[in-house]
PDB file of C-alpha atoms in Angstrom:
ATOM      1  CA  GLY A 190      14.697  40.286 -33.361  1.00 59.00           C
ATOM      2  CA  ALA A 191      14.493  43.001 -30.745  1.00 85.00           C
ATOM      3  CA  GLY A 192      16.965  45.839 -30.921  1.00 94.00           C
ATOM      4  CA  VAL A 193      18.589  47.785 -28.112  1.00 97.00           C
ATOM      5  CA  SER A 194      16.009  49.214 -25.733  1.00 97.00           C
ATOM      6  CA  GLN A 195      16.366  52.060 -23.265  1.00 98.00           C
ATOM      7  CA  SER A 196      14.187  53.387 -20.501  1.00 98.00           C
ATOM      8  CA  PRO A 197      12.838  55.795 -19.696  1.00 98.00           C
ATOM      9  CA  ARG A 198      12.649  57.496 -23.097  1.00 97.00           C
ATOM     10  CA  TYR A 199      12.238  60.895 -21.449  1.00 98.00           C
ATOM     11  CA  LYS A 200      13.249  61.985 -17.975  1.00 98.00           C
ATOM     12  CA  VAL A 201      12.750  65.391 -16.383  1.00 98.00           C
ATOM     13  CA  THR A 202      14.399  65.853 -13.011  1.00 98.00           C
ATOM     14  CA  LYS A 203      15.241  68.679 -10.676  1.00 98.00           C
ATOM     15  CA  ARG A 204      18.789  69.788 -10.130  1.00 98.00           C
ATOM     16  CA  GLY A 205      20.422  67.840  -7.314  1.00 98.00           C
ATOM     17  CA  GLN A 206      18.392  64.652  -7.808  1.00 98.00           C
ATOM     18  CA  ASP A 207      19.905  61.315  -8.797  1.00 98.00           C
ATOM     19  CA  VAL A 208      18.782  59.576 -12.004  1.00 98.00           C
ATOM     20  CA  ALA A 209      19.226  56.018 -13.281  1.00 98.00           C
ATOM     21  CA  LEU A 210      19.050  55.255 -16.986  1.00 98.00           C
ATOM     22  CA  ARG A 211      18.582  51.698 -18.165  1.00 98.00           C
ATOM     23  CA  CYS A 212      19.836  49.886 -21.259  1.00 98.00           C
ATOM     24  CA  ASP A 213      18.846  46.420 -22.465  1.00 98.00           C
ATOM     25  CA  PRO A 214      21.240  45.278 -25.239  1.00 97.00           C
ATOM     26  CA  ILE A 215      20.570  42.963 -28.162  1.00 96.00           C
ATOM     27  CA  SER A 216      20.454  39.382 -26.928  1.00 94.00           C
ATOM     28  CA  GLY A 217      23.861  37.715 -27.200  1.00 90.00           C
ATOM     29  CA  HIS A 218      25.816  40.953 -27.532  1.00 93.00           C
ATOM     30  CA  VAL A 219      28.900  40.905 -25.346  1.00 92.00           C
ATOM     31  CA  SER A 220      29.843  44.575 -25.513  1.00 92.00           C
ATOM     32  CA  LEU A 221      27.718  47.464 -24.291  1.00 95.00           C
ATOM     33  CA  TYR A 222      28.518  51.160 -24.696  1.00 95.00           C
ATOM     34  CA  TRP A 223      27.186  54.423 -23.276  1.00 97.00           C
ATOM     35  CA  TYR A 224      27.286  57.724 -25.164  1.00 97.00           C
ATOM     36  CA  ARG A 225      26.021  61.241 -24.513  1.00 98.00           C
ATOM     37  CA  GLN A 226      24.743  63.468 -27.306  1.00 97.00           C
ATOM     38  CA  ALA A 227      24.302  67.211 -26.920  1.00 95.00           C
ATOM     39  CA  LEU A 228      21.882  69.014 -29.202  1.00 91.00           C
ATOM     40  CA  GLY A 229      23.380  69.523 -32.661  1.00 89.00           C
ATOM     41  CA  GLN A 230      26.406  67.354 -31.958  1.00 93.00           C
ATOM     42  CA  GLY A 231      27.435  63.760 -32.568  1.00 95.00           C
ATOM     43  CA  PRO A 232      27.357  61.230 -29.729  1.00 96.00           C
ATOM     44  CA  GLU A 233      30.324  61.299 -27.352  1.00 96.00           C
ATOM     45  CA  PHE A 234      31.698  58.065 -25.846  1.00 95.00           C
ATOM     46  CA  LEU A 235      31.337  57.670 -22.078  1.00 96.00           C
ATOM     47  CA  THR A 236      32.181  54.080 -21.118  1.00 95.00           C
ATOM     48  CA  TYR A 237      31.844  50.453 -22.184  1.00 93.00           C
ATOM     49  CA  PHE A 238      31.611  46.897 -20.877  1.00 93.00           C
ATOM     50  CA  ASN A 239      32.597  43.461 -22.082  1.00 91.00           C
ATOM     51  CA  TYR A 240      30.212  41.134 -20.264  1.00 92.00           C
ATOM     52  CA  GLU A 241      30.046  42.571 -16.731  1.00 94.00           C
ATOM     53  CA  ALA A 242      33.538  44.087 -16.735  1.00 93.00           C
ATOM     54  CA  GLN A 243      33.852  47.815 -17.276  1.00 93.00           C
ATOM     55  CA  GLN A 244      36.728  48.185 -19.753  1.00 89.00           C
ATOM     56  CA  ASP A 245      37.100  51.915 -20.127  1.00 85.00           C
ATOM     57  CA  LYS A 246      35.530  54.772 -18.203  1.00 85.00           C
ATOM     58  CA  SER A 247      37.804  57.493 -19.473  1.00 86.00           C
ATOM     59  CA  GLY A 248      34.903  59.294 -21.114  1.00 92.00           C
ATOM     60  CA  LEU A 249      32.836  59.722 -17.956  1.00 95.00           C
ATOM     61  CA  PRO A 250      32.763  63.492 -17.315  1.00 95.00           C
ATOM     62  CA  ASN A 251      33.297  63.345 -13.527  1.00 95.00           C
ATOM     63  CA  ASP A 252      32.706  61.143 -10.502  1.00 96.00           C
ATOM     64  CA  ARG A 253      28.972  61.920 -10.407  1.00 98.00           C
ATOM     65  CA  PHE A 254      28.638  59.541 -13.369  1.00 98.00           C
ATOM     66  CA  SER A 255      28.857  55.786 -12.877  1.00 98.00           C
ATOM     67  CA  ALA A 256      27.747  52.700 -14.766  1.00 98.00           C
ATOM     68  CA  GLU A 257      27.285  49.046 -13.996  1.00 97.00           C
ATOM     69  CA  ARG A 258      26.336  45.837 -15.770  1.00 97.00           C
ATOM     70  CA  PRO A 259      26.292  43.321 -12.915  1.00 96.00           C
ATOM     71  CA  GLU A 260      25.092  40.235 -14.818  1.00 94.00           C
ATOM     72  CA  GLY A 261      26.581  41.042 -18.188  1.00 91.00           C
ATOM     73  CA  SER A 262      23.270  41.985 -19.766  1.00 94.00           C
ATOM     74  CA  ILE A 263      21.238  45.022 -18.662  1.00 97.00           C
ATOM     75  CA  SER A 264      23.242  48.118 -17.770  1.00 98.00           C
ATOM     76  CA  THR A 265      22.442  51.177 -15.689  1.00 98.00           C
ATOM     77  CA  LEU A 266      24.023  54.605 -16.032  1.00 98.00           C
ATOM     78  CA  THR A 267      23.601  56.631 -12.855  1.00 98.00           C
ATOM     79  CA  ILE A 268      24.061  60.357 -12.534  1.00 98.00           C
ATOM     80  CA  GLN A 269      24.207  61.670  -8.971  1.00 98.00           C
ATOM     81  CA  ARG A 270      23.364  65.223  -7.910  1.00 98.00           C
ATOM     82  CA  THR A 271      22.305  66.180 -11.424  1.00 98.00           C
ATOM     83  CA  GLU A 272      23.203  69.590 -12.827  1.00 98.00           C
ATOM     84  CA  GLN A 273      21.645  71.505 -15.713  1.00 97.00           C
ATOM     85  CA  ARG A 274      24.724  70.828 -17.865  1.00 97.00           C
ATOM     86  CA  ASP A 275      23.884  67.102 -17.669  1.00 98.00           C
ATOM     87  CA  SER A 276      20.837  67.687 -19.895  1.00 98.00           C
ATOM     88  CA  ALA A 277      21.381  65.689 -23.095  1.00 97.00           C
ATOM     89  CA  MET A 278      20.374  62.549 -24.984  1.00 97.00           C
ATOM     90  CA  TYR A 279      21.978  59.478 -23.425  1.00 98.00           C
ATOM     91  CA  ARG A 280      22.429  56.647 -25.892  1.00 98.00           C
ATOM     92  CA  CYS A 281      23.330  53.021 -25.380  1.00 98.00           C
ATOM     93  CA  ALA A 282      24.786  50.710 -28.018  1.00 96.00           C
ATOM     94  CA  SER A 283      25.724  47.050 -28.139  1.00 95.00           C
ATOM     95  CA  SER A 284      27.878  44.830 -30.332  1.00 93.00           C
ATOM     96  CA  LEU A 285      29.018  41.224 -30.625  1.00 89.00           C
ATOM     97  CA  GLY A 286      32.391  42.350 -29.265  1.00 82.00           C
ATOM     98  CA  TRP A 287      35.626  40.431 -28.713  1.00 65.00           C
ATOM     99  CA  ARG A 288      37.131  41.640 -31.955  1.00 62.00           C
ATOM    100  CA  VAL A 289      34.889  39.523 -34.122  1.00 63.00           C
ATOM    101  CA  PRO A 290      35.277  40.364 -37.813  1.00 58.00           C
ATOM    102  CA  LEU A 291      32.091  42.400 -37.776  1.00 62.00           C
ATOM    103  CA  ASP A 292      32.024  44.366 -34.507  1.00 81.00           C
ATOM    104  CA  GLU A 293      29.249  46.707 -35.568  1.00 91.00           C
ATOM    105  CA  GLN A 294      27.581  48.829 -32.905  1.00 94.00           C
ATOM    106  CA  TYR A 295      23.786  49.150 -32.816  1.00 96.00           C
ATOM    107  CA  PHE A 296      22.175  52.026 -30.965  1.00 97.00           C
ATOM    108  CA  GLY A 297      19.053  52.257 -28.877  1.00 97.00           C
ATOM    109  CA  PRO A 298      16.500  55.080 -29.107  1.00 96.00           C
ATOM    110  CA  GLY A 299      18.118  57.051 -26.293  1.00 97.00           C
ATOM    111  CA  THR A 300      16.906  58.667 -23.088  1.00 98.00           C
ATOM    112  CA  ARG A 301      16.304  62.424 -23.304  1.00 97.00           C
ATOM    113  CA  LEU A 302      17.323  63.836 -19.904  1.00 98.00           C
ATOM    114  CA  THR A 303      16.271  67.344 -18.915  1.00 98.00           C
ATOM    115  CA  VAL A 304      17.526  68.807 -15.633  1.00 98.00           C
ATOM    116  CA  THR A 305      15.523  71.812 -14.445  1.00 97.00           C
TER     117      THR A 305
ATOM    118  CA  GLY B 142      42.535  61.452 -29.678  1.00 85.00           C
ATOM    119  CA  ILE B 143      41.448  60.768 -33.214  1.00 89.00           C
ATOM    120  CA  GLN B 144      39.839  63.614 -35.168  1.00 93.00           C
ATOM    121  CA  VAL B 145      36.862  63.072 -37.470  1.00 97.00           C
ATOM    122  CA  GLU B 146      35.808  65.785 -39.908  1.00 97.00           C
ATOM    123  CA  GLN B 147      32.702  65.625 -42.043  1.00 98.00           C
ATOM    124  CA  SER B 148      31.800  67.768 -45.006  1.00 98.00           C
ATOM    125  CA  PRO B 149      29.740  69.543 -46.008  1.00 98.00           C
ATOM    126  CA  PRO B 150      28.113  70.495 -42.686  1.00 97.00           C
ATOM    127  CA  ASP B 151      24.815  71.321 -44.389  1.00 97.00           C
ATOM    128  CA  LEU B 152      23.330  70.297 -47.715  1.00 97.00           C
ATOM    129  CA  ILE B 153      19.990  71.196 -49.284  1.00 97.00           C
ATOM    130  CA  LEU B 154      18.932  69.287 -52.407  1.00 96.00           C
ATOM    131  CA  GLN B 155      15.879  68.727 -54.548  1.00 97.00           C
ATOM    132  CA  GLU B 156      14.259  65.332 -54.631  1.00 97.00           C
ATOM    133  CA  GLY B 157      15.948  63.121 -57.208  1.00 97.00           C
ATOM    134  CA  ALA B 158      19.404  64.682 -56.856  1.00 97.00           C
ATOM    135  CA  ASN B 159      22.579  62.763 -56.025  1.00 97.00           C
ATOM    136  CA  SER B 160      25.010  63.676 -53.249  1.00 96.00           C
ATOM    137  CA  THR B 161      28.396  62.747 -51.835  1.00 98.00           C
ATOM    138  CA  LEU B 162      29.231  63.125 -48.154  1.00 98.00           C
ATOM    139  CA  ARG B 163      32.819  62.973 -46.984  1.00 98.00           C
ATOM    140  CA  CYS B 164      34.484  61.835 -43.763  1.00 98.00           C
ATOM    141  CA  ASN B 165      38.178  62.438 -43.054  1.00 98.00           C
ATOM    142  CA  PHE B 166      39.907  60.903 -40.052  1.00 96.00           C
ATOM    143  CA  SER B 167      43.299  61.564 -38.563  1.00 95.00           C
ATOM    144  CA  ASP B 168      44.599  58.105 -37.624  1.00 92.00           C
ATOM    145  CA  SER B 169      44.378  54.416 -38.517  1.00 90.00           C
ATOM    146  CA  VAL B 170      41.018  52.874 -37.713  1.00 89.00           C
ATOM    147  CA  ASN B 171      39.698  49.354 -37.289  1.00 85.00           C
ATOM    148  CA  ASN B 172      36.039  50.312 -37.403  1.00 90.00           C
ATOM    149  CA  LEU B 173      34.145  52.896 -39.438  1.00 95.00           C
ATOM    150  CA  GLN B 174      30.390  53.197 -39.459  1.00 97.00           C
ATOM    151  CA  TRP B 175      27.932  55.520 -41.209  1.00 98.00           C
ATOM    152  CA  PHE B 176      24.655  56.360 -39.466  1.00 98.00           C
ATOM    153  CA  HIS B 177      21.516  58.252 -40.391  1.00 98.00           C
ATOM    154  CA  GLN B 178      19.855  60.159 -37.558  1.00 97.00           C
ATOM    155  CA  ASN B 179      16.281  60.605 -38.682  1.00 93.00           C
ATOM    156  CA  PRO B 180      14.050  63.531 -37.652  1.00 89.00           C
ATOM    157  CA  TRP B 181      12.736  61.422 -34.740  1.00 90.00           C
ATOM    158  CA  GLY B 182      16.247  61.100 -33.333  1.00 91.00           C
ATOM    159  CA  GLN B 183      16.867  57.437 -34.089  1.00 93.00           C
ATOM    160  CA  LEU B 184      20.380  56.435 -35.144  1.00 96.00           C
ATOM    161  CA  ILE B 185      20.075  53.993 -38.014  1.00 96.00           C
ATOM    162  CA  ASN B 186      23.009  51.888 -39.168  1.00 97.00           C
ATOM    163  CA  LEU B 187      23.846  52.408 -42.821  1.00 98.00           C
ATOM    164  CA  PHE B 188      27.241  50.799 -43.311  1.00 97.00           C
ATOM    165  CA  TYR B 189      30.007  49.113 -41.356  1.00 95.00           C
ATOM    166  CA  ILE B 190      32.918  49.836 -43.682  1.00 96.00           C
ATOM    167  CA  PRO B 191      36.481  50.016 -42.281  1.00 93.00           C
ATOM    168  CA  SER B 192      37.725  49.514 -45.853  1.00 94.00           C
ATOM    169  CA  GLY B 193      36.440  48.819 -49.341  1.00 96.00           C
ATOM    170  CA  THR B 194      33.126  49.546 -51.031  1.00 98.00           C
ATOM    171  CA  LYS B 195      29.585  48.500 -50.169  1.00 97.00           C
ATOM    172  CA  GLN B 196      26.201  49.200 -51.707  1.00 98.00           C
ATOM    173  CA  ASN B 197      22.706  49.005 -50.297  1.00 97.00           C
ATOM    174  CA  GLY B 198      19.984  50.149 -52.650  1.00 97.00           C
ATOM    175  CA  ARG B 199      20.387  53.845 -53.427  1.00 98.00           C
ATOM    176  CA  LEU B 200      23.195  54.198 -50.921  1.00 98.00           C
ATOM    177  CA  SER B 201      26.809  53.193 -51.290  1.00 98.00           C
ATOM    178  CA  ALA B 202      29.991  53.866 -49.352  1.00 98.00           C
ATOM    179  CA  THR B 203      33.706  53.682 -49.976  1.00 98.00           C
ATOM    180  CA  THR B 204      36.503  53.813 -47.413  1.00 98.00           C
ATOM    181  CA  VAL B 205      40.117  54.302 -48.451  1.00 97.00           C
ATOM    182  CA  ALA B 206      41.831  53.448 -45.188  1.00 94.00           C
ATOM    183  CA  THR B 207      45.358  54.236 -46.411  1.00 94.00           C
ATOM    184  CA  GLU B 208      44.284  57.779 -47.270  1.00 96.00           C
ATOM    185  CA  ARG B 209      42.056  58.110 -44.176  1.00 97.00           C
ATOM    186  CA  TYR B 210      38.751  59.036 -45.735  1.00 98.00           C
ATOM    187  CA  SER B 211      35.337  57.597 -46.432  1.00 98.00           C
ATOM    188  CA  LEU B 212      32.589  58.689 -48.810  1.00 98.00           C
ATOM    189  CA  LEU B 213      28.850  58.109 -48.601  1.00 98.00           C
ATOM    190  CA  TYR B 214      26.896  58.358 -51.860  1.00 98.00           C
ATOM    191  CA  ILE B 215      23.159  58.919 -51.971  1.00 98.00           C
ATOM    192  CA  SER B 216      21.507  58.618 -55.368  1.00 97.00           C
ATOM    193  CA  SER B 217      18.006  59.674 -56.442  1.00 97.00           C
ATOM    194  CA  SER B 218      17.357  61.391 -53.108  1.00 97.00           C
ATOM    195  CA  GLN B 219      13.951  61.117 -51.457  1.00 97.00           C
ATOM    196  CA  THR B 220      12.448  63.344 -48.774  1.00 96.00           C
ATOM    197  CA  THR B 221      12.814  60.464 -46.314  1.00 95.00           C
ATOM    198  CA  ASP B 222      16.605  60.738 -46.715  1.00 97.00           C
ATOM    199  CA  SER B 223      16.505  64.011 -44.763  1.00 96.00           C
ATOM    200  CA  GLY B 224      18.281  64.072 -41.431  1.00 96.00           C
ATOM    201  CA  VAL B 225      21.827  64.073 -40.099  1.00 98.00           C
ATOM    202  CA  TYR B 226      24.444  61.665 -41.430  1.00 98.00           C
ATOM    203  CA  PHE B 227      27.214  60.724 -39.007  1.00 98.00           C
ATOM    204  CA  CYS B 228      30.522  59.066 -39.660  1.00 98.00           C
ATOM    205  CA  ALA B 229      32.035  57.332 -36.611  1.00 97.00           C
ATOM    206  CA  VAL B 230      35.379  55.607 -36.207  1.00 95.00           C
ATOM    207  CA  GLU B 231      37.166  53.443 -33.687  1.00 90.00           C
ATOM    208  CA  MET B 232      40.889  54.036 -33.544  1.00 84.00           C
ATOM    209  CA  ASP B 233      43.143  51.065 -34.241  1.00 76.00           C
ATOM    210  CA  GLY B 234      44.499  49.878 -30.894  1.00 70.00           C
ATOM    211  CA  GLY B 235      42.510  52.445 -28.978  1.00 62.00           C
ATOM    212  CA  ALA B 236      39.482  52.257 -26.728  1.00 62.00           C
ATOM    213  CA  ASP B 237      36.491  50.520 -28.222  1.00 68.00           C
ATOM    214  CA  GLY B 238      34.181  53.486 -28.225  1.00 88.00           C
ATOM    215  CA  LEU B 239      33.304  55.238 -31.461  1.00 93.00           C
ATOM    216  CA  THR B 240      34.415  58.806 -32.143  1.00 94.00           C
ATOM    217  CA  PHE B 241      31.776  60.661 -34.132  1.00 97.00           C
ATOM    218  CA  GLY B 242      32.099  63.548 -36.532  1.00 97.00           C
ATOM    219  CA  LYS B 243      29.790  66.561 -36.234  1.00 96.00           C
ATOM    220  CA  GLY B 244      27.582  65.215 -39.008  1.00 97.00           C
ATOM    221  CA  THR B 245      26.173  66.443 -42.320  1.00 98.00           C
ATOM    222  CA  HIS B 246      22.682  67.896 -42.050  1.00 97.00           C
ATOM    223  CA  LEU B 247      20.834  66.929 -45.238  1.00 97.00           C
ATOM    224  CA  ILE B 248      17.517  68.423 -46.297  1.00 97.00           C
ATOM    225  CA  ILE B 249      15.742  66.966 -49.332  1.00 97.00           C
ATOM    226  CA  GLN B 250      13.051  69.275 -50.674  1.00 96.00           C
ATOM    227  CA  PRO B 251      10.095  67.904 -52.669  1.00 94.00           C
TER     228      PRO B 251
END
């Protein structure tokens, strides 16, 4: 079946602009996660949802970052007033969730964001 | 938060060689996953292994949860095994996001 998909795959934006990154999880997956990966580093957790409810946003760097999943499926990560330090790979993952015995996370291809 | 340390940071091997990658973590975990990030940037699931031993072809992994470490074994390496190998854990009772190590950068030379 289809895996996690993300769009756009690449985004170049000017400093100060807002960007919206989209994630479409694996069908039937309850939990959805957002991560940010700097060059040469491992992904860093940002936030996650069970269905439409945002469970933990402690990893969001500041209040310019927000995420939503209004119908419990597709999610959008929005960055307002982008800054050059926001340049990174943004990855989305999904899992069956709810503490099932095998709560394995599967990652999408990522969106490479470049802020100029 | 939980600390995840991977070793070695870099590894260069000839095709056909075997290797062992290590992941140490600082607290009890209820999820541990190994990933391969290929040269195109995709994160590929290798193992979901919070405890015990699993094998998949030339790859196998062992997690000793009581001693807080996991090992990934790659046998008969191929050039397609090149890339970065990440260990990621979810702390027991903590938030449900994964904490990643810095990775082991593996280069397999023909």
